JSON list of C-alpha atoms in Angstrom, two decimals:
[
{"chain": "J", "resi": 1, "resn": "UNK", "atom": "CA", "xyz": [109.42, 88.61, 57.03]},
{"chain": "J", "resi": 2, "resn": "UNK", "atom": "CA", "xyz": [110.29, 84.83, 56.19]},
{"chain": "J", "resi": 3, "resn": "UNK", "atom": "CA", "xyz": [108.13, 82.06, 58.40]},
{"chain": "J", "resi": 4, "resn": "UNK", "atom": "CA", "xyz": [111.74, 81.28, 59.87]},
{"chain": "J", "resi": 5, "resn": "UNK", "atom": "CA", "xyz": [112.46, 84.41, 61.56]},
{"chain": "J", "resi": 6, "resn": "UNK", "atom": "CA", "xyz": [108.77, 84.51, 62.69]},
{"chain": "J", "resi": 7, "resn": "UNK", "atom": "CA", "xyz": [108.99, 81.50, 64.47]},
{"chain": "J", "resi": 8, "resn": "UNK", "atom": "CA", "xyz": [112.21, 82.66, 65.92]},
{"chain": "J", "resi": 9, "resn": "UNK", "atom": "CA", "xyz": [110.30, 86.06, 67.08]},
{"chain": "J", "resi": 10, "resn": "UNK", "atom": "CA", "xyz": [107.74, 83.80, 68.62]},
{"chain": "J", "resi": 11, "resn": "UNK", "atom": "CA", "xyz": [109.80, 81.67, 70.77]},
{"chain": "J", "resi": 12, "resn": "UNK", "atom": "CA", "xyz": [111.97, 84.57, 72.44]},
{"chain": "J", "resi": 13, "resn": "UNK", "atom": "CA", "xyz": [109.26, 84.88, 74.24]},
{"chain": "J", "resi": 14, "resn": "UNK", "atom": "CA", "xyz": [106.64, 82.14, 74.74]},
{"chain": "J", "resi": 15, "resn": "UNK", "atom": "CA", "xyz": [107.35, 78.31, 74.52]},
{"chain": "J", "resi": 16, "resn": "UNK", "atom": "CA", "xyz": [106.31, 75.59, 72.68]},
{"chain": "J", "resi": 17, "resn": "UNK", "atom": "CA", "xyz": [103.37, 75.11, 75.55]},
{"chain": "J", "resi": 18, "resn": "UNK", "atom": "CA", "xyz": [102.73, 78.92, 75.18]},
{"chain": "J", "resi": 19, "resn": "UNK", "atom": "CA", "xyz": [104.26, 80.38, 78.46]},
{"chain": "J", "resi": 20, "resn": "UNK", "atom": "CA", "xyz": [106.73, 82.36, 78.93]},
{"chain": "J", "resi": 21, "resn": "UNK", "atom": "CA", "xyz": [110.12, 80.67, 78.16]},
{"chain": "J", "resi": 22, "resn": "UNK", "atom": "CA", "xyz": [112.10, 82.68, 80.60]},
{"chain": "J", "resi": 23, "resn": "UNK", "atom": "CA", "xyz": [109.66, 80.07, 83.01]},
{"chain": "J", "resi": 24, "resn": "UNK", "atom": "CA", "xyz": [109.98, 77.50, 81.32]},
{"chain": "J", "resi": 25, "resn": "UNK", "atom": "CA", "xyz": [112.47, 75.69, 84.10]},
{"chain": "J", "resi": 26, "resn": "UNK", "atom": "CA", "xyz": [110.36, 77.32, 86.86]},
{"chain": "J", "resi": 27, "resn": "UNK", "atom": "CA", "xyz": [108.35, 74.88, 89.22]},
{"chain": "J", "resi": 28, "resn": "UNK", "atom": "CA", "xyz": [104.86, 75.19, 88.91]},
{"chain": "J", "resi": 29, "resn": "UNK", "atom": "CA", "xyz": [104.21, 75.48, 92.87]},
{"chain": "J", "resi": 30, "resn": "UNK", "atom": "CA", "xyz": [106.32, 79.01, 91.83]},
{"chain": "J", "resi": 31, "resn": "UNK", "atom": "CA", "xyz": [104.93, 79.54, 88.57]},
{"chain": "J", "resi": 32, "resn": "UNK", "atom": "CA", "xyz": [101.07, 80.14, 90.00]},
{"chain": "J", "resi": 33, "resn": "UNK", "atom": "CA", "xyz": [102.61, 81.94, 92.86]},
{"chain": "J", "resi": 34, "resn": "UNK", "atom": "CA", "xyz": [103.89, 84.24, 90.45]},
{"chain": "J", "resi": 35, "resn": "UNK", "atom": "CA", "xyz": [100.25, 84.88, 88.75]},
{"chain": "J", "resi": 36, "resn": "UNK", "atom": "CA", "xyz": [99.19, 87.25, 90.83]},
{"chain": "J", "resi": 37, "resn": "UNK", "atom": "CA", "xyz": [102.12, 89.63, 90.78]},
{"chain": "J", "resi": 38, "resn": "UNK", "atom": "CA", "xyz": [102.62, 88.98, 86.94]},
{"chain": "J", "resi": 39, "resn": "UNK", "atom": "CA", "xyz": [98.65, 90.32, 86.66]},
{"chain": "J", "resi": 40, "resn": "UNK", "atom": "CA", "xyz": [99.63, 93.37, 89.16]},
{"chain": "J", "resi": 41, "resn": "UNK", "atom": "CA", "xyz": [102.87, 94.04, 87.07]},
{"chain": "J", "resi": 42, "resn": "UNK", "atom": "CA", "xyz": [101.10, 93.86, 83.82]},
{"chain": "J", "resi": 43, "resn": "UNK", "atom": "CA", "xyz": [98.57, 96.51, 85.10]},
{"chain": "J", "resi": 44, "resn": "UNK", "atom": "CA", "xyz": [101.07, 98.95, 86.07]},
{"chain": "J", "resi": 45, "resn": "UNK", "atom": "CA", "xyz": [103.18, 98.64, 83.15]},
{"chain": "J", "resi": 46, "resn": "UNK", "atom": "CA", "xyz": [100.36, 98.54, 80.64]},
{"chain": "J", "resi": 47, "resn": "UNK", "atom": "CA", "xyz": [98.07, 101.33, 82.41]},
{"chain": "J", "resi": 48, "resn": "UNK", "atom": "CA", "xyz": [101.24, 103.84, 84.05]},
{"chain": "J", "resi": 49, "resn": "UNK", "atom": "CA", "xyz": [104.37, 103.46, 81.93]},
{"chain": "J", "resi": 50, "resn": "UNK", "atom": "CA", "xyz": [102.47, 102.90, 77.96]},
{"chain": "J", "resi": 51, "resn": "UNK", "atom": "CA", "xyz": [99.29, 104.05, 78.13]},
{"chain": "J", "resi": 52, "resn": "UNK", "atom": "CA", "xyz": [98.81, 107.82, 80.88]},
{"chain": "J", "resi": 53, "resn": "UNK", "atom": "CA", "xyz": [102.33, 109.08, 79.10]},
{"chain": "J", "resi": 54, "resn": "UNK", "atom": "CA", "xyz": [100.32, 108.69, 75.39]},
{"chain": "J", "resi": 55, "resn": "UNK", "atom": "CA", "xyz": [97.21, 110.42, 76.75]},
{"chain": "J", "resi": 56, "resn": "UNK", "atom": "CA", "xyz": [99.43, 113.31, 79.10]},
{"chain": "J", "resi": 57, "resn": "UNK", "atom": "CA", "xyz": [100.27, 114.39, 75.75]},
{"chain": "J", "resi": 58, "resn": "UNK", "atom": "CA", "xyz": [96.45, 114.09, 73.66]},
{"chain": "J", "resi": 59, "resn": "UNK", "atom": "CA", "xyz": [95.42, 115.70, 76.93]},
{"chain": "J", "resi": 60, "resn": "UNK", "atom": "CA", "xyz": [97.16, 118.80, 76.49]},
{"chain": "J", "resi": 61, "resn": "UNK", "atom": "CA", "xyz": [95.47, 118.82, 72.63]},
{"chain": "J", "resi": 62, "resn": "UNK", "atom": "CA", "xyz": [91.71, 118.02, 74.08]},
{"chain": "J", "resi": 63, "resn": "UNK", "atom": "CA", "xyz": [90.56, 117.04, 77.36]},
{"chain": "J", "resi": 64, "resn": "UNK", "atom": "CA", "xyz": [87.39, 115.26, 75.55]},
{"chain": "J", "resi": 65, "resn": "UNK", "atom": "CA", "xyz": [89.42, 113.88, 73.17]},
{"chain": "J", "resi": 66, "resn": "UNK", "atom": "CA", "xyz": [91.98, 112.12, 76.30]},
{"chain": "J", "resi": 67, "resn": "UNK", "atom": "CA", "xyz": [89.15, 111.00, 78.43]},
{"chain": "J", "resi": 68, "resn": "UNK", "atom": "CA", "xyz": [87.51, 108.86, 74.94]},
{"chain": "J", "resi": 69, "resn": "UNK", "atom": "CA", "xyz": [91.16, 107.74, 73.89]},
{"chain": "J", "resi": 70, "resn": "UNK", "atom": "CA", "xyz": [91.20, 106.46, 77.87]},
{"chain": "J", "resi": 71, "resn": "UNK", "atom": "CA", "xyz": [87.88, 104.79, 77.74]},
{"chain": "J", "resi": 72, "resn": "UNK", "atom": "CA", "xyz": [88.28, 103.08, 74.63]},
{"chain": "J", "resi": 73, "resn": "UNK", "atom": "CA", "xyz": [92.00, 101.80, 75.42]},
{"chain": "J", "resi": 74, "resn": "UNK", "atom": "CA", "xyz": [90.77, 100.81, 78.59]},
{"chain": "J", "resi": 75, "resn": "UNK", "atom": "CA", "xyz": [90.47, 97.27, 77.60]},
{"chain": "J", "resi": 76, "resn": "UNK", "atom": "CA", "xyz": [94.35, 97.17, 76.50]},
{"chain": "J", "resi": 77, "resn": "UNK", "atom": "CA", "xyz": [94.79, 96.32, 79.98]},
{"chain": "J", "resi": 78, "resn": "UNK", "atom": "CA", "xyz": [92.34, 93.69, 80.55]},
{"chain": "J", "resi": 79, "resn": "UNK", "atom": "CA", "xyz": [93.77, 91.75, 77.46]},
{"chain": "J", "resi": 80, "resn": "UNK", "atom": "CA", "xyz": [97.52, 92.11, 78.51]},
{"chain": "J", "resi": 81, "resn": "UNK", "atom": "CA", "xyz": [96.51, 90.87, 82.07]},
{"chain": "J", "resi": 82, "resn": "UNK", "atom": "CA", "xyz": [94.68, 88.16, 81.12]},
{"chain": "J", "resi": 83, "resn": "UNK", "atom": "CA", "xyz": [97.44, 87.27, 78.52]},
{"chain": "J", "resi": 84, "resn": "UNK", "atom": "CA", "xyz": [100.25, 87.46, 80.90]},
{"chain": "J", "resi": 85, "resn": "UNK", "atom": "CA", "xyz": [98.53, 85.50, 83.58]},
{"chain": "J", "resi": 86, "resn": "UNK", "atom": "CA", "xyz": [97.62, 82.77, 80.94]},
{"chain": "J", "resi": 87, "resn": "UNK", "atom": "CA", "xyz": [101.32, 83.04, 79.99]},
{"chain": "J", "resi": 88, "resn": "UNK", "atom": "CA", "xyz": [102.41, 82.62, 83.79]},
{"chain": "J", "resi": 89, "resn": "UNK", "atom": "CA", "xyz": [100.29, 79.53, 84.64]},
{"chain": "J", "resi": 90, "resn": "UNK", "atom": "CA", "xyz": [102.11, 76.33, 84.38]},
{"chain": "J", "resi": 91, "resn": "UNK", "atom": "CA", "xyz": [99.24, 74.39, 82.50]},
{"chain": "J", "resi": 92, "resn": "UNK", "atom": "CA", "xyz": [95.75, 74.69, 82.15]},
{"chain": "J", "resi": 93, "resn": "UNK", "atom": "CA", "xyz": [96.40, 77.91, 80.14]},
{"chain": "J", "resi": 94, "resn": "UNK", "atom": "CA", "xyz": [93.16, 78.40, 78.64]},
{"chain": "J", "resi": 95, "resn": "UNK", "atom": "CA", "xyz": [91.06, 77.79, 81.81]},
{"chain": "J", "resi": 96, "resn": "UNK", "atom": "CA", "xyz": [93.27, 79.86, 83.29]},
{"chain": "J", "resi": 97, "resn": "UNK", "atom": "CA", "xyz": [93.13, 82.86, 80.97]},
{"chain": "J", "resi": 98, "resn": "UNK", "atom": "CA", "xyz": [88.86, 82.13, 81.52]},
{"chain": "J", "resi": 99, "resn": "UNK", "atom": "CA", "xyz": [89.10, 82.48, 85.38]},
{"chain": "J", "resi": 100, "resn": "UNK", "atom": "CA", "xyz": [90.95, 85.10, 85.35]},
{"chain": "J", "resi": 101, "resn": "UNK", "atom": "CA", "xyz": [88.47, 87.14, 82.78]},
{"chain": "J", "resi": 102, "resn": "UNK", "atom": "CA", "xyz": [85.67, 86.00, 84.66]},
{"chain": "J", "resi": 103, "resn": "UNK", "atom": "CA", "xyz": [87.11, 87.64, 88.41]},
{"chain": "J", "resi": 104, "resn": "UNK", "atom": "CA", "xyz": [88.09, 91.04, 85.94]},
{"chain": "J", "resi": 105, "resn": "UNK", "atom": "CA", "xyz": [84.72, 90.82, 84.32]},
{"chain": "J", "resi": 106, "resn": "UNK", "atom": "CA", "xyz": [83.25, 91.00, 87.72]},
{"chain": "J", "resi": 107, "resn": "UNK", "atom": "CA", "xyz": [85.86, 93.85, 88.91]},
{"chain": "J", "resi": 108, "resn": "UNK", "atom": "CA", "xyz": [84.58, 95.62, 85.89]},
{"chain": "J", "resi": 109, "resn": "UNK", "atom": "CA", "xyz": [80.85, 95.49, 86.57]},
{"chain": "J", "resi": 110, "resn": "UNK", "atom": "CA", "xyz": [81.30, 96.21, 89.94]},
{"chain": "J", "resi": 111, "resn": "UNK", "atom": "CA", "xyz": [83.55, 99.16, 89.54]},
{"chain": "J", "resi": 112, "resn": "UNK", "atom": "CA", "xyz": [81.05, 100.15, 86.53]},
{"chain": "J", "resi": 113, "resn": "UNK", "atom": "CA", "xyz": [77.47, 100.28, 88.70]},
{"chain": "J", "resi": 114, "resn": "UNK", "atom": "CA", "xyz": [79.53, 101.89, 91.28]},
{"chain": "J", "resi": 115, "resn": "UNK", "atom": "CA", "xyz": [80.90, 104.80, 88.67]},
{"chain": "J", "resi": 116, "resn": "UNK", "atom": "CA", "xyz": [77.55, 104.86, 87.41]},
{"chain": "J", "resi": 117, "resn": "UNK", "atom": "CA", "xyz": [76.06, 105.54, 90.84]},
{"chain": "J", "resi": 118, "resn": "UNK", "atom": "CA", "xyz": [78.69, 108.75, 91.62]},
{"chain": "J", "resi": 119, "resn": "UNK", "atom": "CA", "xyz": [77.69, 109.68, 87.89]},
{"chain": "J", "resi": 120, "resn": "UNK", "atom": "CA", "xyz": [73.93, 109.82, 88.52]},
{"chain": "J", "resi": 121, "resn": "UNK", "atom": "CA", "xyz": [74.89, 111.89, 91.51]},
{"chain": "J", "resi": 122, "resn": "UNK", "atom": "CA", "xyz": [76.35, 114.37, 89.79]},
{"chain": "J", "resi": 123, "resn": "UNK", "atom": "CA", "xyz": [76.25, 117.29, 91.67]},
{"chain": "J", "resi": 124, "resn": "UNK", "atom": "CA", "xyz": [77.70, 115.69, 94.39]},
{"chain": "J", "resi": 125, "resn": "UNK", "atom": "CA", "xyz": [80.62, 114.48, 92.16]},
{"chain": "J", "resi": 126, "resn": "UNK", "atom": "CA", "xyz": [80.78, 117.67, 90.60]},
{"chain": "J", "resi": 127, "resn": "UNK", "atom": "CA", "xyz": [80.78, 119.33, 94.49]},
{"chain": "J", "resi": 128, "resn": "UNK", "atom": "CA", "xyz": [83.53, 116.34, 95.10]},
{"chain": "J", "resi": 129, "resn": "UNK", "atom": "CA", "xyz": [86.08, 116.98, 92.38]},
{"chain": "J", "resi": 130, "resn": "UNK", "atom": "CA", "xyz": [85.71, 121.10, 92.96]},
{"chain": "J", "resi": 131, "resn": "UNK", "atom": "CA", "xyz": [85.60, 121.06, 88.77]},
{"chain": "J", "resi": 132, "resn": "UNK", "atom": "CA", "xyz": [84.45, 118.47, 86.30]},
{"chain": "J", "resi": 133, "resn": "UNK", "atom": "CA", "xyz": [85.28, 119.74, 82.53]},
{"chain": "J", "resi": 134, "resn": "UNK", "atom": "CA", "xyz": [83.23, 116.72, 81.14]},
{"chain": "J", "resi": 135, "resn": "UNK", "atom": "CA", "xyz": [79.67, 116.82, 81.16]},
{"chain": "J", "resi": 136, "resn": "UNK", "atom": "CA", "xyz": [77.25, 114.09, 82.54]},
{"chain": "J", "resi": 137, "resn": "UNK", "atom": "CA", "xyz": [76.10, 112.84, 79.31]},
{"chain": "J", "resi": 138, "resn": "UNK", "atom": "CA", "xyz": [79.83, 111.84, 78.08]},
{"chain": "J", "resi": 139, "resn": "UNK", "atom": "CA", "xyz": [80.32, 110.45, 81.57]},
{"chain": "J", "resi": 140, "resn": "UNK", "atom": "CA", "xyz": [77.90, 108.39, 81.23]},
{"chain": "J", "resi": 141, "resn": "UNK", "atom": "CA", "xyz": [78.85, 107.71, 77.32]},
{"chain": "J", "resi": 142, "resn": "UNK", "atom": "CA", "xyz": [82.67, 107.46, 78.55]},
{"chain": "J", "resi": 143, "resn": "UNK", "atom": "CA", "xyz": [81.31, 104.91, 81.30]},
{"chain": "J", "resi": 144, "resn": "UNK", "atom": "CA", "xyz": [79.12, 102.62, 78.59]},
{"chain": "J", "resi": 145, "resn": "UNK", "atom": "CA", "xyz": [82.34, 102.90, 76.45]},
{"chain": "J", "resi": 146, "resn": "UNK", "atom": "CA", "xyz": [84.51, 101.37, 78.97]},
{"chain": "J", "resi": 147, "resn": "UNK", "atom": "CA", "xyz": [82.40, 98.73, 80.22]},
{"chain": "J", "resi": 148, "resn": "UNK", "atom": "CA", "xyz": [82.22, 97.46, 76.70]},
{"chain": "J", "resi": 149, "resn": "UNK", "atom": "CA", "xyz": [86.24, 98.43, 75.73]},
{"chain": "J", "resi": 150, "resn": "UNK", "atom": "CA", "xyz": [87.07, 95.94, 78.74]},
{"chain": "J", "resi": 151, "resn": "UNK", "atom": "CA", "xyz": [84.73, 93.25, 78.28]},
{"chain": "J", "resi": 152, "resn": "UNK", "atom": "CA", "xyz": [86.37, 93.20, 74.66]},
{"chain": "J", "resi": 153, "resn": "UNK", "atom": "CA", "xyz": [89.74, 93.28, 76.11]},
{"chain": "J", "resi": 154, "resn": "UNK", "atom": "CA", "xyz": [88.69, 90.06, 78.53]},
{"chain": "J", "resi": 155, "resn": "UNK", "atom": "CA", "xyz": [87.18, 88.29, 75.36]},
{"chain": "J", "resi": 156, "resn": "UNK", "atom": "CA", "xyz": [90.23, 88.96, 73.59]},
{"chain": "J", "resi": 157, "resn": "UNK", "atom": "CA", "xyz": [92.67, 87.92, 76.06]},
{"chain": "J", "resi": 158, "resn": "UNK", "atom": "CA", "xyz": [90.87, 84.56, 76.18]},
{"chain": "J", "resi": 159, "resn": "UNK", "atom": "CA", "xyz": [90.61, 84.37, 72.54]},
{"chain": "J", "resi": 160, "resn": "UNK", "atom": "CA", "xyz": [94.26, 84.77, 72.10]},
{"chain": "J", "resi": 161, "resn": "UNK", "atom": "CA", "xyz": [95.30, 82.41, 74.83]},
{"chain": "J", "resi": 162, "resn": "UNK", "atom": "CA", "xyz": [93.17, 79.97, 73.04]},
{"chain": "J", "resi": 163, "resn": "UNK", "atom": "CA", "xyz": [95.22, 80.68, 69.37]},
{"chain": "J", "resi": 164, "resn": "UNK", "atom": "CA", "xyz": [98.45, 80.50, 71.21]},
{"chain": "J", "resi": 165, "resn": "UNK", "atom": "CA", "xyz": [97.41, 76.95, 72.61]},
{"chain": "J", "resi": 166, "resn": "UNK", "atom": "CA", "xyz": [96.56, 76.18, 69.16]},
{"chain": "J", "resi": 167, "resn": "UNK", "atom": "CA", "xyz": [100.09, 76.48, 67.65]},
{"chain": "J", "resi": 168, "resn": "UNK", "atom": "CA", "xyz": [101.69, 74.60, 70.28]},
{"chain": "J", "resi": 169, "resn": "UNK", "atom": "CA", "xyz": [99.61, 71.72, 69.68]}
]
């Protein structure tokens, strides 16, 4: 592929400030308005409609095998949502893209000490959920894998926010 036609690629979707171009006429009073549904969007789109219709179908292979896939791709959402809001803000892109990895990053250690909590329970969660085909020691492996998988994803989406600010400069 010739530099031409990836610069063309490029710009059908972002602009030369790196947001979306399909915004670029939008006022920015309706641009951050739009961040918080663009992040809510994102999540469905990334987490229901590319990634549980890949791992229905390594799920019916392995079980263990789905719920590692799931952990580890976990982060693929972080780094689209943080991308896409970055994308949605009218400036400040970067700062942005840091703010909004900094409330996820929170989300994700909360949501991880309380996972880690019905984990350490286990009977209970076991007694919960009727059956549990995983044992507590990949729970708790699946559970360290995630936490890390979506920290990665934040860094990531920050990183790449940064890159695309970068080329438009």
């Amino acid at each position: 592929m010739d530099n031409k036609t990836k610069q063309k690629k490029e710009k059908l979707s972002y602009d030369e400030d790196g947001g979306f171009i399909f915004m670029k006429n939008w006022s920015p009073i309706l641009r951050w308005i739009c961040i918080l549904p663009a992040a809510l969007i994102t999540f469905i789109a990334v987490r229901f409609s590319l990634l549980d219709p890949f791992l229905k179908m390594i799920e019916n292979t392995s079980y263990l095998l789905s719920f590692y896939v799931r952990v580890v791709t976990s982060g693929l959402v972080y780094l689209a949502i943080v991308d896409m809001v970055s994308a949605t803000a009218p400036k400040n892109r970067v700062l942005v893209s840091i703010i909004t990895a900094i409330i996820l990053g929170l989300v994700v250690i909360f949501l991880t000490s309380v996972s880690y909590d019905v984990i350490s329970d286990y009977e209970a969660f076991q007694y919960g959920f009727k059956f549990s085909p995983i044992s507590k020691t990949h729970l708790i492996t699946g559970l360290v894998i995630s936490f890390f998988s979506n920290m990665l994803g934040l860094f990531l989406g920050v990183n790449n926010t940064k890159e695309r600010q970068k080329k438009s400069s």
